[in-house]
Short mmCIF file of C-alpha atoms in Angstrom, two decimals:
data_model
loop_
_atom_site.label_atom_id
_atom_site.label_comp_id
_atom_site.label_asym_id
_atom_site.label_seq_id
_atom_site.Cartn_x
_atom_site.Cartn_y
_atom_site.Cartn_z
CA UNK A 20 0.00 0.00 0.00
CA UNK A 21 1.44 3.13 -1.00
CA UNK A 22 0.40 6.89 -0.54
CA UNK A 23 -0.14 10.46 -2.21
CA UNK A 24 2.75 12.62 -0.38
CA UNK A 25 2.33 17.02 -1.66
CA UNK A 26 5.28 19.35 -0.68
CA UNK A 27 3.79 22.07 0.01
CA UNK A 28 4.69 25.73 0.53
CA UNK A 29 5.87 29.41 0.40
CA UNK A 30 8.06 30.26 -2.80
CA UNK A 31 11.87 29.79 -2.30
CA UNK A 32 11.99 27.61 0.41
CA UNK A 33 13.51 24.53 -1.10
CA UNK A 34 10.23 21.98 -2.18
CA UNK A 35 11.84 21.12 -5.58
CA UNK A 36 15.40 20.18 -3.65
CA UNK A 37 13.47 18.12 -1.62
CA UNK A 38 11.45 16.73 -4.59
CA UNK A 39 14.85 15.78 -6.62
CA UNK A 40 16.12 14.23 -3.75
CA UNK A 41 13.19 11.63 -3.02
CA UNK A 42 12.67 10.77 -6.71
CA UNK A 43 16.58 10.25 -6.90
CA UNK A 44 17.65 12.37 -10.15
CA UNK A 45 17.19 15.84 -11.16
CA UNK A 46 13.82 16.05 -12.66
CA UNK A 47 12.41 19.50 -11.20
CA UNK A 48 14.25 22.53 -12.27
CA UNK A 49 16.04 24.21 -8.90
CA UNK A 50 17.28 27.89 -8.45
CA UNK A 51 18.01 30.89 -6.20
CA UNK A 52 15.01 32.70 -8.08
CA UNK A 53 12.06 32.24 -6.28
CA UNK A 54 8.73 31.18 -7.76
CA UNK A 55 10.67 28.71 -10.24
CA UNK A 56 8.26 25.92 -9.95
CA UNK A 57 4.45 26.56 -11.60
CA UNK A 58 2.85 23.30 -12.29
CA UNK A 59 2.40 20.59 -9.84
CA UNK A 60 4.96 18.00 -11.12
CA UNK A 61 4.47 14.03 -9.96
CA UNK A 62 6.54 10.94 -9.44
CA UNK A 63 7.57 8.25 -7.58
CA UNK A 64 9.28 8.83 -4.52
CA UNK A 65 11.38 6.79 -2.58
CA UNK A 66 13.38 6.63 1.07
CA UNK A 67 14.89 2.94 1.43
CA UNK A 68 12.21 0.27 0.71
CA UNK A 69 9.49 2.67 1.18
CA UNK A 70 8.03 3.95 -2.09
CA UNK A 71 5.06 6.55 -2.94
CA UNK A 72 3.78 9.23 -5.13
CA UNK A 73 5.28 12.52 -4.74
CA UNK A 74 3.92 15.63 -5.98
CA UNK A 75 5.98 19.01 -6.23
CA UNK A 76 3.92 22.19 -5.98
CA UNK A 77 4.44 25.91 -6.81
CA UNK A 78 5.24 27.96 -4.01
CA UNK A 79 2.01 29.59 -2.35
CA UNK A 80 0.91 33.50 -2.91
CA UNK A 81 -1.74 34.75 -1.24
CA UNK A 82 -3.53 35.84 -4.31
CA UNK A 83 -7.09 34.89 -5.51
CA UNK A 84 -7.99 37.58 -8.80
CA UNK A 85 -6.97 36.12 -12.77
CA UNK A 86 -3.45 36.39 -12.05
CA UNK A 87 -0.65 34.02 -12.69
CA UNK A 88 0.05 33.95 -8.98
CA UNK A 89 -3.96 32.85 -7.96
CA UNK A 90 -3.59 30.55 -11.01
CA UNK A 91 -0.38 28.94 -9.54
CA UNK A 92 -1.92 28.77 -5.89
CA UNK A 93 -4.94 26.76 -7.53
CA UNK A 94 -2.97 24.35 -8.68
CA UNK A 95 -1.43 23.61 -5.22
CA UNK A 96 -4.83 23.91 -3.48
CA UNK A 97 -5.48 20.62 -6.19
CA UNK A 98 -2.34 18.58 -4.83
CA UNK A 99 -3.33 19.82 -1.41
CA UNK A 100 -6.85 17.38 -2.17
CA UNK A 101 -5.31 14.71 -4.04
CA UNK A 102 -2.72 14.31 -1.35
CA UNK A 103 -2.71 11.75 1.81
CA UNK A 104 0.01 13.18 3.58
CA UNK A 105 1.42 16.63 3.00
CA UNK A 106 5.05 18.05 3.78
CA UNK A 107 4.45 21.81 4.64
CA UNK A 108 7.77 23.26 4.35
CA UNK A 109 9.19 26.91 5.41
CA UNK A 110 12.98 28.11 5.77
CA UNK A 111 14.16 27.04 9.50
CA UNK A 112 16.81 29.53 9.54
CA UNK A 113 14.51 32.44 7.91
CA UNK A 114 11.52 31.55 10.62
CA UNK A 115 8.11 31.74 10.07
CA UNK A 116 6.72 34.31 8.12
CA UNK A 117 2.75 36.02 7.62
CA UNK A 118 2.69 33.94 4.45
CA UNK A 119 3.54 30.45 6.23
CA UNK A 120 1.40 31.49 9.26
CA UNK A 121 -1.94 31.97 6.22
CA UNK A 122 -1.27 28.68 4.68
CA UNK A 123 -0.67 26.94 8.11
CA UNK A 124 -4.56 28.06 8.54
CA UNK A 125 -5.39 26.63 5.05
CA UNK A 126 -4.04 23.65 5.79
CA UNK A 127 -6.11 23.16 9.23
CA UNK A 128 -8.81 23.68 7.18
CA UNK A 129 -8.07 20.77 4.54
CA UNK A 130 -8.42 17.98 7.12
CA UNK A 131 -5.54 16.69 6.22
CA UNK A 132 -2.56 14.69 7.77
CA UNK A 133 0.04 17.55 7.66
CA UNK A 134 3.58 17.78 8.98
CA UNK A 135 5.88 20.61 9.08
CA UNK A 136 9.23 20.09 7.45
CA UNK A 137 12.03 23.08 8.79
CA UNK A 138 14.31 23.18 5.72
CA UNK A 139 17.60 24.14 5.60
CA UNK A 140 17.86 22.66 9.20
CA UNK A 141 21.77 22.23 9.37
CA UNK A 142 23.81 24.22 12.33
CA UNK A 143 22.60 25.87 14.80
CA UNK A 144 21.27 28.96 13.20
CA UNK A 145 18.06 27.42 12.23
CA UNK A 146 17.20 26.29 15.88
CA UNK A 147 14.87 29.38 16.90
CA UNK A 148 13.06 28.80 13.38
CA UNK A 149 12.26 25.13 14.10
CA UNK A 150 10.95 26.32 17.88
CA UNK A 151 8.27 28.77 16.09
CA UNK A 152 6.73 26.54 14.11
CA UNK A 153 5.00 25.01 16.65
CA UNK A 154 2.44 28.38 16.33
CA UNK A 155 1.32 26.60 13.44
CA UNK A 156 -0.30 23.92 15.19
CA UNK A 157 1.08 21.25 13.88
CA UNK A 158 3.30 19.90 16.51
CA UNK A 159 6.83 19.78 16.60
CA UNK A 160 8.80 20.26 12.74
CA UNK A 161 10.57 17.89 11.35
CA UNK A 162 14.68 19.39 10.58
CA UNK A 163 15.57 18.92 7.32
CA UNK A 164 18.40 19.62 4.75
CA UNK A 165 17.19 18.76 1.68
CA UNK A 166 20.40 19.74 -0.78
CA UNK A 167 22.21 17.18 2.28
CA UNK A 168 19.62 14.50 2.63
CA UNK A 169 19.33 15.04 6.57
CA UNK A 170 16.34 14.10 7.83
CA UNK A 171 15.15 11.73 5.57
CA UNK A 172 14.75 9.07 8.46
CA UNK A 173 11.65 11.48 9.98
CA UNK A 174 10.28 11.44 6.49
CA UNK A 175 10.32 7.81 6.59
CA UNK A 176 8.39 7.17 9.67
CA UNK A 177 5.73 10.12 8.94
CA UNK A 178 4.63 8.59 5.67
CA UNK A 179 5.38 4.76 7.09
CA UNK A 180 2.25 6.00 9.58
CA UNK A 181 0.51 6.63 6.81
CA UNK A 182 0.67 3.85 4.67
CA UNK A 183 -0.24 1.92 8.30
CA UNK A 184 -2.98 4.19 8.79
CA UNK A 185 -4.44 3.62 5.12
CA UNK A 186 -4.32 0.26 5.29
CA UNK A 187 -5.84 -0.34 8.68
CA UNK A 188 -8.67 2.07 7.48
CA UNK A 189 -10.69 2.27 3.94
CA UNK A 190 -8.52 1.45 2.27
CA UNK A 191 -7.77 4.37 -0.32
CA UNK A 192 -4.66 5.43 -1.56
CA UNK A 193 -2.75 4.99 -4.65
CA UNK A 194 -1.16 1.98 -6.21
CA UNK A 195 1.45 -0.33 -5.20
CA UNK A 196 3.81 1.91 -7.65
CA UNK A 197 1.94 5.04 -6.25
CA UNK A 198 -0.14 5.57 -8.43
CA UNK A 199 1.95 6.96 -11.60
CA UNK A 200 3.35 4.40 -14.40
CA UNK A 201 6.84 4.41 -14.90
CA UNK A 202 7.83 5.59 -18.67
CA UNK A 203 9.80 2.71 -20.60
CA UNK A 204 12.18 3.58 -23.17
CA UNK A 205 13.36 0.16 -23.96
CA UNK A 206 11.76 -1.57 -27.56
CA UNK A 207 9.31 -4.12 -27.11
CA UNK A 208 8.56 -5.56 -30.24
CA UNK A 209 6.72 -9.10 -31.16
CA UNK A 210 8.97 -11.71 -32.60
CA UNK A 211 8.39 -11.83 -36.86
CA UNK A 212 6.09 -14.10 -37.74
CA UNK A 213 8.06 -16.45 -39.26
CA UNK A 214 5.70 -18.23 -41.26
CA UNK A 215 4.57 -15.16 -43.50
CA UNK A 216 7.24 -14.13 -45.62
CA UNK A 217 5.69 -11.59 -47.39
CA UNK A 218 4.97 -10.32 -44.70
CA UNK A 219 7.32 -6.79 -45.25
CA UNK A 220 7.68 -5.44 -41.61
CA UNK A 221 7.53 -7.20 -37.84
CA UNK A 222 4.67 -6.29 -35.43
CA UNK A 223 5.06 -4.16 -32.35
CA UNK A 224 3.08 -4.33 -29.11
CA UNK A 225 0.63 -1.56 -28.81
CA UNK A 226 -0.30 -1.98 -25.22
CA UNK A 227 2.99 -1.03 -23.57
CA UNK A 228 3.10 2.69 -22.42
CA UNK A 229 3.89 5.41 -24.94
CA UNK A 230 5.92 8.81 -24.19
CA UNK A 231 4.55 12.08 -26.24
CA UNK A 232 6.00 15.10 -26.16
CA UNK A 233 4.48 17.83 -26.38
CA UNK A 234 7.08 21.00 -27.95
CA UNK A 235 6.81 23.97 -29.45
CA UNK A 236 7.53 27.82 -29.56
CA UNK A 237 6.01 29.99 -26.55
CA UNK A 238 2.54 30.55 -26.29
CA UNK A 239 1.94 27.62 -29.15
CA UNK A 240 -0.84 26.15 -26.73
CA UNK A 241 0.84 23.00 -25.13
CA UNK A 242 -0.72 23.41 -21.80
CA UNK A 243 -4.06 24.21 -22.89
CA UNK A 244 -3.82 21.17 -25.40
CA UNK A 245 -3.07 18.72 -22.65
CA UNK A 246 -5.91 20.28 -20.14
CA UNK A 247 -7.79 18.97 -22.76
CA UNK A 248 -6.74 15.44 -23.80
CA UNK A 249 -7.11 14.73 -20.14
CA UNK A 250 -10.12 16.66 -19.24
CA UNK A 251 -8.80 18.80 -16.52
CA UNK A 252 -6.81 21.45 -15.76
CA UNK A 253 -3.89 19.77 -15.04
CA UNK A 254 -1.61 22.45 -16.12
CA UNK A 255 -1.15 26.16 -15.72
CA UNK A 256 -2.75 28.45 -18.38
CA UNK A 257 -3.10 31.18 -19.33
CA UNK A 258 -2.17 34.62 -21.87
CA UNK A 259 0.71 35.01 -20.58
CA UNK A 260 3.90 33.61 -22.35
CA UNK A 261 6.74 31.06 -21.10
CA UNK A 262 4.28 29.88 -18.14
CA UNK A 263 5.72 26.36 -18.10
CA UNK A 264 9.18 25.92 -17.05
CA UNK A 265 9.51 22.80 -16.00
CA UNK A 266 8.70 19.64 -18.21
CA UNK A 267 5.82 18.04 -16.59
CA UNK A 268 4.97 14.40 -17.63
CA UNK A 269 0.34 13.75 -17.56
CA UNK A 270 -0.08 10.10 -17.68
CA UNK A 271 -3.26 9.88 -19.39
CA UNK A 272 -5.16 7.06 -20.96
CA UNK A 273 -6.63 6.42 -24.46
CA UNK A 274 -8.71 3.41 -25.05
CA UNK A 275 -7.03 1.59 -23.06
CA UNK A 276 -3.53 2.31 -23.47
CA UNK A 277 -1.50 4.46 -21.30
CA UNK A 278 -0.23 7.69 -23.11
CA UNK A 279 2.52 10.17 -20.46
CA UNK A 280 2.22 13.42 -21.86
CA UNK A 281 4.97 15.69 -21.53
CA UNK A 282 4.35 19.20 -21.22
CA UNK A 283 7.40 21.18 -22.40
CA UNK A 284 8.71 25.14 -21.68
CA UNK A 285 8.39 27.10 -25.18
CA UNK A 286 11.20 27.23 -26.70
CA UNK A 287 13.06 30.24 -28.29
CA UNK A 288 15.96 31.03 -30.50
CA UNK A 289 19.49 30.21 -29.21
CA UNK A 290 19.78 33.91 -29.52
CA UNK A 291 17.16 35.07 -27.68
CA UNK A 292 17.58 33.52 -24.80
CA UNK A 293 19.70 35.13 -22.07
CA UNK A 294 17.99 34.34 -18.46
CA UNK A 295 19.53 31.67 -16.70
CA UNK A 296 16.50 30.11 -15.62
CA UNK A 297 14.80 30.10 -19.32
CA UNK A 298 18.34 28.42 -20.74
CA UNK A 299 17.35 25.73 -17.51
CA UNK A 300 13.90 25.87 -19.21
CA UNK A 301 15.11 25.02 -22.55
CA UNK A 302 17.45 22.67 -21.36
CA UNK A 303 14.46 20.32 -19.90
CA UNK A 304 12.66 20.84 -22.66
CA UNK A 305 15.41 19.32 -25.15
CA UNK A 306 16.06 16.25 -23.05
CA UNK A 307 12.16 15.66 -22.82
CA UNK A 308 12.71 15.36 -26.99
CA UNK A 309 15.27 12.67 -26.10
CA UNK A 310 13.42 10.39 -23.43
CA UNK A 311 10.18 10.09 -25.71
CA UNK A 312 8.95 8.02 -28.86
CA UNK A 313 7.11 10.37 -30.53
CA UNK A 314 7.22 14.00 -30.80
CA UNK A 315 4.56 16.54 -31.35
CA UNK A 316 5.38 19.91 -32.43
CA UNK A 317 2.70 22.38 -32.15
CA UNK A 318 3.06 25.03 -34.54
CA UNK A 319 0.50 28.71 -34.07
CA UNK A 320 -2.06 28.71 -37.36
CA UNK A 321 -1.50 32.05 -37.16
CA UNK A 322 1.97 32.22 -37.62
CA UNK A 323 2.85 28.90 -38.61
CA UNK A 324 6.80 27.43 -40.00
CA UNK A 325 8.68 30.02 -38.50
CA UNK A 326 12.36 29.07 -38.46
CA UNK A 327 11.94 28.30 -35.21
CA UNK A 328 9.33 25.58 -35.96
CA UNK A 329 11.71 24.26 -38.67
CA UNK A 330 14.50 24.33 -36.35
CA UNK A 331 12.49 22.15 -33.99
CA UNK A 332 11.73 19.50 -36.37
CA UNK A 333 14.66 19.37 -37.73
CA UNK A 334 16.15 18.30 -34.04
CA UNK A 335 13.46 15.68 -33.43
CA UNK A 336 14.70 14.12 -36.70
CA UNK A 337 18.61 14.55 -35.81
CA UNK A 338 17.44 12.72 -32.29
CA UNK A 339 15.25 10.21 -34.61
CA UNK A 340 12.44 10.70 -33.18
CA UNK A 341 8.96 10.16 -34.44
CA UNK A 342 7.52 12.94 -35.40
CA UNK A 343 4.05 14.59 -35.50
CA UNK A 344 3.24 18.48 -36.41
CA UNK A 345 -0.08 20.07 -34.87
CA UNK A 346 -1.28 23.32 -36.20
CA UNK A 347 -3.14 24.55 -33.56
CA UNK A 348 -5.73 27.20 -32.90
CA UNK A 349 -6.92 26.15 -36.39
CA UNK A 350 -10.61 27.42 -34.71
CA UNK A 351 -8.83 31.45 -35.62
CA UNK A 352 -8.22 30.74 -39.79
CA UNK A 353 -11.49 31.55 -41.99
CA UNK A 354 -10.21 29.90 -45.16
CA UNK A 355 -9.16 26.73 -44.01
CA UNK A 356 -9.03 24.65 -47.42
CA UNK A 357 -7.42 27.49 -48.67
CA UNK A 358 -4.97 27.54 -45.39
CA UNK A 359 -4.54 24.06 -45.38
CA UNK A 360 -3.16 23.48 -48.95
CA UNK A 361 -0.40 26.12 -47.63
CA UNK A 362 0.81 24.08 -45.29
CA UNK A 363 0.98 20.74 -46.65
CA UNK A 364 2.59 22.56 -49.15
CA UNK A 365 4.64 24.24 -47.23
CA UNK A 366 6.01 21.51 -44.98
CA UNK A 367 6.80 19.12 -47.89
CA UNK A 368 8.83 21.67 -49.33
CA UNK A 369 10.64 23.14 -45.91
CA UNK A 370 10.96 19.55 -44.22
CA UNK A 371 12.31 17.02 -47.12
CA UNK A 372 13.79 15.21 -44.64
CA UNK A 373 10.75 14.46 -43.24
CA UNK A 374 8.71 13.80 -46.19
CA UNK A 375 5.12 12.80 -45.59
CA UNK A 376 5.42 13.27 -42.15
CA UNK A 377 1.67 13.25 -40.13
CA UNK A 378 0.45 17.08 -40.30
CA UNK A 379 -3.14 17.29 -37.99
CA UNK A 380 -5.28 20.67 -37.48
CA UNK A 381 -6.81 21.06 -34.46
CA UNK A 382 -8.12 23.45 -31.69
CA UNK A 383 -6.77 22.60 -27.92
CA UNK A 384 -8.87 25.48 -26.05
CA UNK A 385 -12.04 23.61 -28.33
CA UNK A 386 -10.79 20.31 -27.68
CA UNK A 387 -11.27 19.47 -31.73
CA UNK A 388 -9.59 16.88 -33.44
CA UNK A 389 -7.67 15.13 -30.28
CA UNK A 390 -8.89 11.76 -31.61
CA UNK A 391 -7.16 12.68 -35.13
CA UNK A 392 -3.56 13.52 -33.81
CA UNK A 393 -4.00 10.45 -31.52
CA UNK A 394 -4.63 8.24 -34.38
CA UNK A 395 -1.50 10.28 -36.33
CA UNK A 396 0.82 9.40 -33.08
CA UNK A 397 -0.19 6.36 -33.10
CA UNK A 398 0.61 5.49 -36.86
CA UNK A 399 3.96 6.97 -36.65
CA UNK A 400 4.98 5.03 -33.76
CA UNK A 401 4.08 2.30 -35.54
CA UNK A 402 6.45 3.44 -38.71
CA UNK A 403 9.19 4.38 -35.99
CA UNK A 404 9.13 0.53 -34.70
CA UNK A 405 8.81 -0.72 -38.41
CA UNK A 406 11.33 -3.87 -39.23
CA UNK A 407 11.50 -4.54 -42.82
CA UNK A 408 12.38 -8.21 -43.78
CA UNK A 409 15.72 -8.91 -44.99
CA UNK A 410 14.75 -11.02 -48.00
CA UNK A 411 12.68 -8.59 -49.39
CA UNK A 412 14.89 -5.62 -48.21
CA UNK A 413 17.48 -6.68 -50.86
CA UNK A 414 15.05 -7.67 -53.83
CA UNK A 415 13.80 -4.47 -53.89
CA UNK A 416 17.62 -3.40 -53.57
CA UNK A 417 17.71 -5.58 -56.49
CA UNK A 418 14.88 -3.52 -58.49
CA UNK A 419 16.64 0.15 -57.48
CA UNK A 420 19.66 -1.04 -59.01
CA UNK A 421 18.01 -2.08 -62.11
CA UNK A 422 15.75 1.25 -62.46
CA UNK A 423 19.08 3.39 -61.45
CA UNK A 424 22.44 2.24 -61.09
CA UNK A 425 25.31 3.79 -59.10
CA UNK A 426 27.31 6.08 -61.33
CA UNK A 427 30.57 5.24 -61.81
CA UNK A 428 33.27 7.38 -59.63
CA UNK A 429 36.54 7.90 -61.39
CA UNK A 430 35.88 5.51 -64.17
CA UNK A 431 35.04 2.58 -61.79
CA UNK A 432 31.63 1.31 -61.00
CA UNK A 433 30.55 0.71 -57.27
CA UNK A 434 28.84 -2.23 -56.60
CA UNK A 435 25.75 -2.47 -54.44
CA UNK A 436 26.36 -5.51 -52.68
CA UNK A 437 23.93 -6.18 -49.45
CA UNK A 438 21.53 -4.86 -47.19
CA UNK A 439 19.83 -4.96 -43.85
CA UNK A 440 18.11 -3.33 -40.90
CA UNK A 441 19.99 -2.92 -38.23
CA UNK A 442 17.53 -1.78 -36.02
CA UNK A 443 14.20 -0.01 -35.60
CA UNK A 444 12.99 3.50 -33.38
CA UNK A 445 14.23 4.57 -35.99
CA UNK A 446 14.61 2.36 -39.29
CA UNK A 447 17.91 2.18 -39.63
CA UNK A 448 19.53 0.23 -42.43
CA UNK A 449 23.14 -0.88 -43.46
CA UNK A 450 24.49 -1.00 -47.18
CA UNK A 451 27.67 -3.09 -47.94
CA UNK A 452 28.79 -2.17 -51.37
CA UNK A 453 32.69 -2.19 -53.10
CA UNK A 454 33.65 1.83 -52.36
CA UNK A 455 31.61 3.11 -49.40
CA UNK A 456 33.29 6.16 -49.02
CA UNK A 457 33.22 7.32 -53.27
CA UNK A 458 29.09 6.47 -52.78
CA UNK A 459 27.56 10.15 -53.69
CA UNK A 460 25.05 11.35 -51.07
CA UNK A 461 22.86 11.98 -53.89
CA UNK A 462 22.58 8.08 -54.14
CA UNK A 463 21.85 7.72 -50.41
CA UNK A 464 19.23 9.75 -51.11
CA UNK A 465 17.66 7.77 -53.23
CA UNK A 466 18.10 4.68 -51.54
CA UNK A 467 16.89 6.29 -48.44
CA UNK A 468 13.38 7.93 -50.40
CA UNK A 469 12.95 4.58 -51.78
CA UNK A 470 12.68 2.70 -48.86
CA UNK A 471 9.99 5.66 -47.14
CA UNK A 472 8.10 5.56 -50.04
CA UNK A 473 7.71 1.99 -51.13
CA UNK A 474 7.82 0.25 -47.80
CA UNK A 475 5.33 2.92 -46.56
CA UNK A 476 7.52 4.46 -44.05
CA UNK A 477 5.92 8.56 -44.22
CA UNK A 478 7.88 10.89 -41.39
CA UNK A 479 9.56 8.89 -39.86
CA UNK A 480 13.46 9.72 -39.78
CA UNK A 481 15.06 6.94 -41.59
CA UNK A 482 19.09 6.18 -40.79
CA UNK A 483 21.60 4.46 -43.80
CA UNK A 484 25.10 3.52 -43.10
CA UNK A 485 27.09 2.92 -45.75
CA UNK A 486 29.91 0.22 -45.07
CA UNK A 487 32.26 -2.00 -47.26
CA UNK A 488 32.29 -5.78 -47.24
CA UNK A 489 30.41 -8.53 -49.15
CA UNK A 490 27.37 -9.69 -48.74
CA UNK A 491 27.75 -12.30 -45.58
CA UNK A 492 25.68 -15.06 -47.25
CA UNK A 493 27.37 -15.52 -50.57
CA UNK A 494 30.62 -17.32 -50.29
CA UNK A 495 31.91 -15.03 -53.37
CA UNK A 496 30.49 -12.48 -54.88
CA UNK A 497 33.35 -11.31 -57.38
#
C-alpha cells in the first residue's frame, strides 16, 4: 500500500530540492530565483524500501484575482486534495513568516494529515526557526536539509504511519507503484512471424506505455492542449507567455492504453535567450525530446513554419524521433481549405527530410480533433518501430539497381552488394557495397526515399550507413 505525499509551501523555500532528492535524479528545475516551480509536477518517490507518489507544488501567494500567482496557488490547493500526507515546508533559519502562518490556517482547514518540514535545518542557526513553528499547530517540525539529505529518516516514519494508517482504514490510496506508471524507453517488439514471408515489416506491441511530447515555440498552446486530452486542468494556463518551465509528464489514458504526456517550456531562439532560468527551461525541454517516442510539435495557425518551428523538427529528426506536427488554434483561420493546402505545401517543401510526415489541425482550447492527432501518433509510432524483412529488403535493392544504377566514380563502377536493418525507433539500415566512401550522397538519397516511399515508411526519420564488405551469405560475390 502506498500513498499520495504534496510538498507544500511558500516560494523559495527549497520543495523542488526536496522533490529531486526523493525521486533520486534531477527532474524538477532548482534555483536561487524564487517562484521557479508553476505546475504541480508528480513521481515516484522513494526513502529505502518505502516507495510513494510525490507531488511538487508551486510555491504559495496569497492571491485569488486572474493572475498568474492565484492561477499557480490553484494548482497547489489541487495537490493539497489529491494528497494523503502533505510536507508543509518553510525556511528554519529564515523563521516563520505572515505567508507560512496563512497557509498553516489553510491547511487546518483541509483535514488533512500535515507535517511541518524546517528546511535548511543544518547548524545551529536554524534552531529558533524550528521552535516557532509550533504556532502553526502542527506539533513539533521535522529538521531537514534537503540539498544534504538530513532528515530523511523522519520522512520515513511520517509517511510509514501513513501507509499503516491507510491500510488499517478504507482502504484508499494509490497503487502499489503510487499511483503513476513508470515511462519505458526500452523496444518491445513481437517476434516476426516467421511463417509469413511476405509479410514486409515485424509487429510491435501496442499496449505497452507510450511517451509524447508535447514541444513547441512559446505561447503555441501545449498546456491548454493537454488540459484537454485529459479533461482537466492539469496544467497552468493562461495569456501570458513562457508559463511552463519545468517539463511536466500527464499520464493519461486512451482506449485503453497508457499515453505520459509531456508538457514542455516554449522554446526560443538560441539567440534570444539570455535568463539563466529560461536556458534551464530550454534545457528540460530538449532532453524531454530525447526520453520520448514520438514527438509533437505544435506550430501557431497564425503564424505557422517560423524558423523556429523548422529548427524544432529538424532536431526531433537529428534525435530520430517520431515525429508529429499540430497546427493549432486552427478554430482562428477563416479559409481553411485554402490555409490548409499552404501548409501541406509548405512543410513538404521546408521539411524534405521528413517527407510525408503526419500534419493534424486542431483546436486545444475547443478540444477538436484530439482523436485525429492520436490516431496520427499512433501510426507513426508504428512506422518508428517498423522492421522490414531482410529477403525482401534486398530484392527491392535488387529492383533500385536495375531502375538506377550507381554512377561510376573515377571511371570505376561501385557495386551495391547487401543490405539490412539494423535496427528499428528509428529504421535504420546498413548498405555493404565495393567503395563506401566514393558512394555520392545523392545516391543515399535515393536509396533512403525509396525505402519511405515503397515500404510505406511517411515521417519517420530513416538512418543508412554505408559500409564495405560482401554480402555475408554468398561465399563469393566477385
Amino acid at each position: 500500500m502506498s500513498v499520495t505525499v504534496a510538498i507544500v509551501g511558500r516560494p523559495n523555500v527549497g520543495k523542488s530540492t526536496l522533490f529531486n532528492r526523493l525521486v533520486g535524479r534531477k527532474i524538477a528545475i532548482v534555483d536561487d530565483t524564487p517562484g521557479v516551480t508553476r505546475d504541480r509536477r508528480e513521481a515516484q518517490g522513494r526513502i529505502g524500501d518505502l516507495t510513494f507518489r510525490l507531488l511538487d507544488t508551486a510555491g504559495y501567494e496569497d492571491a485569488n484575482d486572474e493572475s498568474l500567482e492565484a492561477r499557480m496557488r490553484r494548482q497547489t490547493e489541487l495537490a493539497i486534495a489529491e494528497a494523503d500526507v502533505i510536507l508543509f515546508m518553510f525556511d528554519a533559519r529564515a523563521g516563520l513568516t505572515p505567508t507560512d502562518e496563512h497557509f498553516a490556517r489553510l491547511l487546518r482547514r483541509s483535514g488533512k494529515d500535515v507535517h511541518v518540514v524546517g528546511n535548511k535545518a543544518e547548524g545551529r542557526a536554524a534552531e529558533p526557526g524550528l521552535m516557532e513553528a509550533f504556532a502553526l499547530g502542527f506539533g513539533e517540525a521535522i529538521p531537514l536539509s534537503a540539498e544534504h539529505g538530513l532528515g530523511l529518516a523522519d520522512l520515513y516514519s511520517v509517511i510509514t504511519h501513513a501507509v499503516d494508517r491507510i491500510a488499517a482504514g478504507d482502504g484508499d490510496g494509490a497503487d502499489e507503484d503510487g499511483g503513476l506508471r513508470k515511462p519505458l524507453t526500452d523496444v518491445d517488439v513481437i517476434e516476426e512471424d516467421e511463417g509469413d514471408e511476405e509479410a514486409p515489416v515485424r509487429r510491435w506491441n501496442p499496449d505497452r506505455y507510450l511517451n509524447v511530447a508535447i514541444i513547441g515555440r512559446p505561447n503555441a498552446g501545449k498546456s491548454t492542449l493537454i488540459n484537454r486530452m485529459v479533461g482537466e486542468e492539469r496544467l497552468l494556463t493562461g495569456p501570458e507567455a513562457g508559463i511552463t518551465r519545468d517539463s511536466i509528464m500527464v499520464p493519461w489514458e486512451w482506449q485503453g492504453r497508457v499515453i505520459n504526456l509531456v508538457d514542455t517550456a516554449g522554446i526560443r531562439r538560441k539567440a534570444r535567450v539570455q535568463k539563466k532560468l529560461e536556458k534551464l527551461s530550454v534545457g528540460d525541454s530538449l532532453r524531454s525530446i530525447q526520453y520520448a517516442e514520438v514527438v509533437v510539435l505544435l506550430l501557431d495557425a497564425t503564424i505557422p513554419f517560423e524558423k523556429q518551428d523548422l529548427q524544432l523538427a529538424d532536431l526531433v529528426e537529428r534525435e530520430g524521433r517520431a515525429l508529429v506536427i499540430a497546427v493549432n488554434k486552427w478554430d482562428l483561420i477563416e479559409d481553411k481549405n485554402a490555409k490548409i493546402r499552404e501548409l501541406r505545401e509548405t512543410c513538404e517543401r521546408m521539411l524534405p527530410q521528413l517527407r510525408g510526415v503526419p500534419l493534424i489541425t486542431l483546436s486545444g482550447l475547443q478540444g477538436r480533433n484530439i482523436d485525429k492527432l492520436m490516431e496520427a501518433i499512433h501510426a507513426v509510432e508504428k512506422v518508428w518501430n517498423a522492421k522490414i524483412r531482410t529477403a525482401k529488403l534486398n530484392r527491392w535493392l535488387a529492383d533500385m539497381i536495375e531502375h538506377h544504377p550507381p554512377p561510376a566514380v573515377s571511371g570505376r563502377r561501385i557495386k551495391l552488394r547487401y543490405m539490412t536493418q539494423a535496427k528499428t525507433r528509428p529504421p535504420s539500415f546498413i548498405l555493404f557495397c565495393s567503395r563506401p566512401d566514393a558512394l555520392p550522397k545523392a545516391y543515399e538519397r535515393y536509396i533512403v526515399n525509396g525505402i519511405r516511399d515503397d515500404f510505406e515508411l511517411p515521417g519517420s526519420p530513416i538512418r543508412l550507413w554505408v559500409r564495405g564488405g560482401k554480402n555475408p551469405y554468398v561465399k563469393d560475390d566477385g
